[in-house]
Coordinates of C-alpha atoms in Angstrom, one line a residue:
M13 CA -168.6 -42.6 227.3
D14 CA -165.1 -43.8 226.5
M15 CA -163.1 -40.8 225.2
T16 CA -160.3 -42.9 223.9
T17 CA -162.5 -44.3 221.1
T18 CA -165.2 -41.7 220.5
I19 CA -165.6 -38.0 219.9
D20 CA -167.6 -35.9 222.3
D21 CA -170.7 -34.1 221.1
K22 CA -169.0 -30.7 220.9
T23 CA -166.0 -31.9 218.9
S24 CA -168.3 -34.0 216.7
K25 CA -170.3 -31.0 215.7
A26 CA -167.2 -29.0 214.9
L27 CA -165.7 -31.8 212.8
G28 CA -169.0 -32.8 211.1
P29 CA -169.7 -36.4 210.0
L30 CA -166.6 -38.5 209.5
P31 CA -166.3 -41.1 206.7
A32 CA -166.6 -44.8 207.5
G33 CA -163.4 -46.3 208.8
H34 CA -162.0 -42.9 210.0
P35 CA -159.6 -43.4 212.9
A36 CA -160.7 -42.2 216.3
V37 CA -160.1 -38.5 216.9
R38 CA -159.3 -36.9 220.3
K39 CA -159.5 -33.1 220.1
G40 CA -160.3 -30.0 222.1
K41 CA -157.6 -30.3 224.8
V42 CA -155.0 -27.7 225.8
G43 CA -151.5 -28.9 226.9
V44 CA -149.1 -27.3 229.4
L45 CA -145.6 -28.5 228.7
L46 CA -143.0 -28.0 231.4
L47 CA -139.5 -28.1 229.8
N48 CA -136.2 -28.2 231.7
L49 CA -132.7 -28.3 230.5
G50 CA -131.9 -31.9 230.6
T51 CA -130.3 -34.8 232.4
P52 CA -128.2 -37.9 231.6
D53 CA -129.9 -41.3 231.9
G54 CA -127.2 -42.6 234.1
T55 CA -123.8 -41.8 235.7
D56 CA -121.9 -44.3 233.5
T57 CA -119.5 -43.0 230.9
K58 CA -121.7 -44.0 227.9
S59 CA -124.7 -42.2 229.3
M60 CA -122.7 -39.1 230.2
R61 CA -121.1 -39.0 226.7
R62 CA -124.4 -39.3 225.0
Y63 CA -125.9 -36.4 227.1
L64 CA -122.8 -34.2 226.8
R65 CA -122.7 -34.7 223.0
E66 CA -126.3 -33.6 222.6
F67 CA -125.8 -30.6 224.9
L68 CA -122.5 -29.4 223.7
S69 CA -123.5 -29.8 220.0
D70 CA -126.2 -27.2 220.3
P71 CA -125.0 -24.1 218.4
R72 CA -126.8 -21.8 220.9
V73 CA -124.8 -23.3 223.7
I74 CA -121.4 -23.3 221.9
E75 CA -121.3 -20.4 219.4
M76 CA -118.2 -21.6 217.5
P77 CA -118.0 -22.8 213.9
K78 CA -118.4 -26.5 213.8
L79 CA -115.1 -26.9 211.9
L80 CA -113.4 -25.4 214.9
W81 CA -115.5 -26.8 217.7
Y82 CA -116.3 -30.4 216.6
P83 CA -112.6 -31.6 216.6
I84 CA -112.3 -30.2 220.2
L85 CA -115.7 -31.7 221.2
H86 CA -115.2 -35.2 219.7
G87 CA -111.4 -35.3 220.1
I88 CA -110.9 -34.0 223.6
V89 CA -114.1 -33.1 225.5
L90 CA -116.1 -36.3 225.0
N91 CA -113.1 -38.4 225.7
T92 CA -112.2 -36.7 229.0
R93 CA -115.3 -35.0 230.5
P94 CA -117.8 -37.9 230.7
R95 CA -116.0 -39.8 233.4
K96 CA -115.5 -36.7 235.6
S97 CA -119.1 -35.5 235.1
G98 CA -120.3 -39.0 235.9
D99 CA -118.4 -39.1 239.2
N100 CA -119.9 -35.7 240.1
Y101 CA -123.4 -36.9 239.3
K102 CA -122.9 -40.0 241.5
K103 CA -122.5 -37.6 244.5
I104 CA -126.0 -36.2 244.1
W105 CA -127.8 -39.1 242.2
N106 CA -131.3 -40.1 243.4
T107 CA -130.4 -43.8 243.9
E108 CA -134.0 -44.7 245.0
R109 CA -135.4 -43.7 241.5
D110 CA -132.0 -44.2 239.7
E111 CA -132.2 -40.7 238.2
S112 CA -130.9 -37.2 238.6
P113 CA -132.6 -34.8 241.1
L114 CA -133.5 -32.6 238.2
R115 CA -135.6 -35.3 236.6
T116 CA -137.2 -36.2 240.0
Y117 CA -138.2 -32.6 240.7
T118 CA -139.4 -31.7 237.2
R119 CA -141.7 -34.8 237.2
S120 CA -143.0 -33.8 240.6
Q121 CA -143.7 -30.2 239.4
A122 CA -145.7 -31.6 236.5
E123 CA -147.7 -33.9 238.7
K124 CA -148.4 -31.2 241.2
L125 CA -149.4 -28.7 238.5
A126 CA -151.8 -31.2 237.0
E127 CA -153.4 -31.6 240.4
A128 CA -153.6 -27.9 240.9
L129 CA -155.3 -27.4 237.6
R130 CA -158.0 -30.1 238.1
D131 CA -160.6 -27.4 237.9
L132 CA -159.7 -27.0 234.2
P133 CA -160.7 -30.5 232.8
D134 CA -159.5 -29.6 229.3
V135 CA -155.9 -29.0 230.4
I136 CA -153.3 -31.7 230.3
V137 CA -149.8 -31.3 231.8
E138 CA -146.7 -33.0 230.5
W139 CA -143.0 -32.5 231.1
G140 CA -139.8 -33.0 229.1
M141 CA -136.2 -32.1 228.6
R142 CA -134.3 -30.1 226.0
Y143 CA -131.4 -32.6 226.2
G144 CA -131.9 -36.3 227.2
N145 CA -135.0 -38.0 228.3
P146 CA -138.0 -37.7 228.4
S147 CA -137.4 -35.8 225.2
T148 CA -139.4 -32.7 224.1
A149 CA -140.6 -34.7 221.0
D150 CA -141.9 -37.5 223.2
A151 CA -143.8 -35.0 225.5
V152 CA -145.4 -33.3 222.5
E153 CA -146.4 -36.7 221.1
K154 CA -148.1 -37.6 224.4
L155 CA -150.0 -34.3 224.4
M156 CA -151.1 -34.8 220.8
A157 CA -152.2 -38.3 221.5
Q158 CA -154.5 -36.9 224.3
G159 CA -156.2 -34.5 221.9
C160 CA -154.2 -31.3 222.6
E161 CA -154.8 -28.8 219.8
R162 CA -153.0 -26.0 221.7
I163 CA -149.9 -26.1 223.8
V164 CA -148.5 -23.7 226.4
M165 CA -144.8 -24.3 226.5
F166 CA -143.3 -23.4 229.9
P167 CA -139.5 -23.2 229.9
L168 CA -138.4 -23.6 233.5
Y169 CA -135.9 -20.7 233.3
P170 CA -136.8 -17.6 235.2
Q171 CA -134.2 -15.5 233.4
F172 CA -134.1 -15.6 229.6
S173 CA -131.0 -16.7 227.7
A174 CA -130.5 -17.9 224.2
T175 CA -128.5 -20.8 225.8
T176 CA -131.5 -22.0 227.7
T177 CA -135.0 -20.6 227.0
A178 CA -134.3 -20.2 223.3
T179 CA -132.9 -23.8 223.0
A180 CA -136.1 -25.1 224.5
S181 CA -138.2 -23.2 221.9
D182 CA -135.9 -24.5 219.2
Q183 CA -136.4 -28.1 220.3
L184 CA -140.2 -27.7 220.6
F185 CA -140.5 -26.3 217.0
R186 CA -138.2 -29.0 215.7
A187 CA -140.7 -31.5 217.1
L188 CA -143.6 -29.6 215.6
M189 CA -142.0 -29.6 212.1
K190 CA -142.7 -33.3 211.9
I191 CA -146.4 -33.0 212.8
R192 CA -148.8 -32.3 209.9
A193 CA -151.7 -31.3 212.1
M194 CA -149.5 -28.9 214.1
P195 CA -151.1 -27.5 217.3
S196 CA -151.2 -23.8 218.1
V197 CA -148.4 -22.8 220.6
R198 CA -147.7 -20.2 223.2
T199 CA -144.4 -19.9 225.0
V200 CA -144.2 -18.5 228.5
P201 CA -142.0 -15.5 228.8
A202 CA -139.2 -15.1 231.3
Y203 CA -140.6 -14.5 234.8
Y204 CA -137.5 -13.1 236.6
D205 CA -139.4 -10.0 237.8
E206 CA -142.8 -11.5 238.4
P207 CA -144.0 -10.6 241.9
V208 CA -145.1 -14.2 242.7
Y209 CA -141.6 -15.4 241.8
I210 CA -139.8 -12.8 243.9
E211 CA -142.1 -13.4 246.8
A212 CA -141.5 -17.2 246.6
L213 CA -137.7 -16.7 246.5
A214 CA -137.9 -14.3 249.4
R215 CA -140.0 -16.6 251.6
S216 CA -137.7 -19.6 250.8
I217 CA -134.7 -17.6 251.9
E218 CA -136.4 -16.4 255.0
Q219 CA -137.5 -19.8 256.0
H220 CA -134.0 -21.3 255.4
L221 CA -132.2 -18.6 257.3
A222 CA -134.6 -19.0 260.2
G223 CA -133.5 -22.6 260.6
L224 CA -129.7 -21.9 260.7
D225 CA -127.7 -21.6 263.9
F226 CA -125.7 -18.7 262.4
E227 CA -126.5 -15.5 260.5
P228 CA -124.7 -15.2 257.1
E229 CA -122.7 -12.1 256.8
V230 CA -123.1 -12.3 253.0
I231 CA -125.6 -14.1 250.8
L232 CA -124.6 -14.8 247.2
A233 CA -127.3 -15.0 244.5
S234 CA -125.4 -17.3 242.2
Y235 CA -126.6 -17.7 238.6
H236 CA -125.4 -20.0 235.9
G237 CA -122.9 -18.0 233.8
I238 CA -122.7 -17.4 230.0
P239 CA -119.7 -16.4 228.0
K240 CA -119.2 -12.6 228.0
P241 CA -119.4 -12.4 224.2
Y242 CA -123.0 -13.7 224.3
F243 CA -124.0 -10.8 226.6
E244 CA -122.2 -8.4 224.3
K245 CA -124.1 -9.6 221.3
G246 CA -127.4 -8.8 223.1
D247 CA -128.4 -11.7 225.3
P248 CA -130.5 -10.1 228.1
Y249 CA -129.6 -12.8 230.6
H250 CA -127.2 -10.6 232.7
C251 CA -129.8 -7.8 233.0
H252 CA -132.5 -10.3 234.1
C253 CA -130.2 -11.8 236.8
V254 CA -129.2 -8.4 238.2
K255 CA -132.8 -7.2 238.3
T256 CA -133.8 -10.4 240.1
T257 CA -131.2 -9.8 242.8
R258 CA -132.2 -6.1 243.1
L259 CA -135.9 -7.0 243.6
L260 CA -134.9 -9.7 246.2
R261 CA -132.9 -7.1 248.1
E262 CA -135.8 -4.7 248.1
R263 CA -138.2 -7.4 249.3
L264 CA -135.8 -8.7 252.0
G265 CA -134.6 -5.3 253.1
M266 CA -131.0 -6.2 252.4
S267 CA -128.1 -4.0 251.2
D268 CA -126.0 -4.5 248.1
K269 CA -123.2 -5.6 250.4
K270 CA -125.4 -8.3 252.1
L271 CA -126.9 -9.8 248.9
I272 CA -124.7 -9.9 245.9
T273 CA -124.9 -11.3 242.4
T274 CA -122.3 -13.8 241.1
F275 CA -122.0 -16.3 238.2
Q276 CA -121.0 -20.0 238.2
S277 CA -120.4 -23.0 236.0
R278 CA -118.0 -21.5 233.5
F279 CA -116.6 -23.8 230.8
G280 CA -113.6 -23.3 228.5
A281 CA -111.0 -20.6 228.4
Q282 CA -113.0 -17.5 227.3
E283 CA -114.2 -14.9 229.8
W284 CA -117.7 -15.4 231.2
L285 CA -120.0 -13.1 233.2
Q286 CA -118.4 -11.9 236.4
P287 CA -117.9 -11.9 239.3
Y288 CA -117.3 -15.6 239.4
T289 CA -119.0 -17.4 242.3
D290 CA -116.0 -19.6 243.3
K291 CA -113.6 -16.7 243.2
T292 CA -115.9 -14.6 245.3
V293 CA -116.4 -17.3 247.9
E294 CA -112.6 -17.6 248.2
R295 CA -112.1 -13.9 248.4
L296 CA -114.7 -13.4 251.1
A297 CA -113.2 -16.1 253.3
K298 CA -109.7 -14.6 252.9
E299 CA -111.0 -11.2 253.8
G300 CA -112.3 -12.6 257.1
V301 CA -115.9 -13.3 256.3
K302 CA -116.8 -16.4 258.4
S303 CA -120.4 -17.1 257.5
I304 CA -122.1 -17.1 254.0
A305 CA -125.1 -18.6 252.3
I306 CA -125.7 -19.1 248.6
V307 CA -129.1 -19.2 246.8
N308 CA -129.6 -20.1 243.1
P309 CA -132.5 -18.0 241.8
G310 CA -131.8 -19.0 238.1
F311 CA -132.4 -22.7 238.7
S312 CA -136.0 -23.8 239.1
V313 CA -134.9 -27.1 240.7
D314 CA -131.8 -28.4 242.4
C315 CA -129.4 -30.1 240.0
I316 CA -125.7 -30.9 239.5
E317 CA -124.8 -27.2 239.4
T318 CA -126.5 -26.5 242.8
L319 CA -126.1 -29.7 244.7
E320 CA -122.6 -30.6 243.7
E321 CA -121.0 -27.4 242.5
I322 CA -122.4 -25.0 245.1
A323 CA -123.3 -27.2 248.1
G324 CA -120.2 -29.3 247.5
E325 CA -117.3 -27.6 245.7
N326 CA -118.0 -24.0 246.8
A327 CA -118.5 -25.1 250.4
E328 CA -115.1 -26.8 250.3
I329 CA -113.5 -23.7 248.7
F330 CA -114.9 -21.5 251.5
H331 CA -113.8 -23.7 254.3
H332 CA -110.3 -24.2 252.8
A333 CA -109.8 -20.4 252.5
G334 CA -110.7 -19.9 256.2
G335 CA -114.5 -19.6 256.2
K336 CA -116.5 -21.3 259.0
N337 CA -120.2 -21.4 258.3
F338 CA -121.6 -22.2 254.9
S339 CA -125.1 -23.0 253.8
H340 CA -126.8 -23.7 250.5
I341 CA -130.4 -22.5 250.2
P342 CA -132.3 -25.0 248.2
C343 CA -134.0 -24.1 244.9
L344 CA -137.8 -23.6 244.9
N345 CA -138.2 -27.2 243.5
D346 CA -141.7 -28.6 244.0
S347 CA -142.2 -26.7 247.3
A348 CA -145.5 -24.9 247.9
E349 CA -143.8 -21.6 247.1
G350 CA -142.3 -23.0 243.9
M351 CA -145.6 -24.5 242.8
A352 CA -147.4 -21.2 243.5
V353 CA -145.1 -19.6 240.9
I354 CA -145.7 -22.2 238.2
E355 CA -149.4 -22.4 238.8
A356 CA -149.9 -18.6 238.7
I357 CA -148.0 -18.2 235.5
A358 CA -149.6 -21.2 233.8
R359 CA -153.1 -20.0 234.6
R360 CA -152.3 -16.6 233.2
E361 CA -150.9 -18.0 230.0
L362 CA -153.9 -20.3 229.6
M363 CA -156.3 -17.4 229.7
G364 CA -158.4 -17.2 226.5
W365 CA -157.8 -20.9 225.8
V366 CA -159.7 -22.4 228.7

């Protein structure tokens, strides 16, 4: 029976008889929507400007009155930053697919999750971005077209922040506001202290270190930073990051001198969460530390902030300041360990719906 043009018996009984000429109805499915931050469509200035405009116009990302921020954004930032950002993206661009690694990995995560959930025939997996393409609205539309009456929204951010997780929820509900027959929705909570997540990180670190020809004296757990005022207003992000590192230390049997928390990717003049990753890398090298490694527990997949900023810029900073051995530990990405995390949490959040 062709499900694209007919209604199955179970759904038909629930709906009752339909009037003549009623359009085909597909119902009874549950969607799992993986959402990541976002990506430009290309490295050219126009694509970068479009992406940065959407990203930096989000009031949860930049908490400044529009009257103050928009002249800076449109008068300075969008006229200077796109070219520089585009050049940085070119260094890590997936030229085979002509897309960013973040898009490549997020798509793969969705495909692998769909395969892992094949025992749940009523579950459909889609993926989207908060900023850029494929958009959250497009992903929701695809799920609705396939008969999803319920959606589990899975923001791919282990630690909660209003600048990331909350913006994903905002965008999802903006899309739902335009849908008359709106589906029921669940949102996956932050999973920074989930045992399956800590175990996956620990194993990935152990495997990576086992393949090095040196032993790092210090390992930095580097998280994307947020402005300090956001933390002071109650954003739990800092606490989530610190706990992630503590749990990792306990699992790996490392001291607080061996595995330390730092914060990267600050933007603008105001103070952000400290200690800063780049300043710490420079300080360690100047103090005589010759070997370090950096892991990024707050990123579900490798992206511009990990591949270019950490593996590129920070490696250069370390070597320039006198360091010798530097290694970036890849994100979980679509590895077996990373997929174990996503699958376990998705199955838990689907309970009661499938």
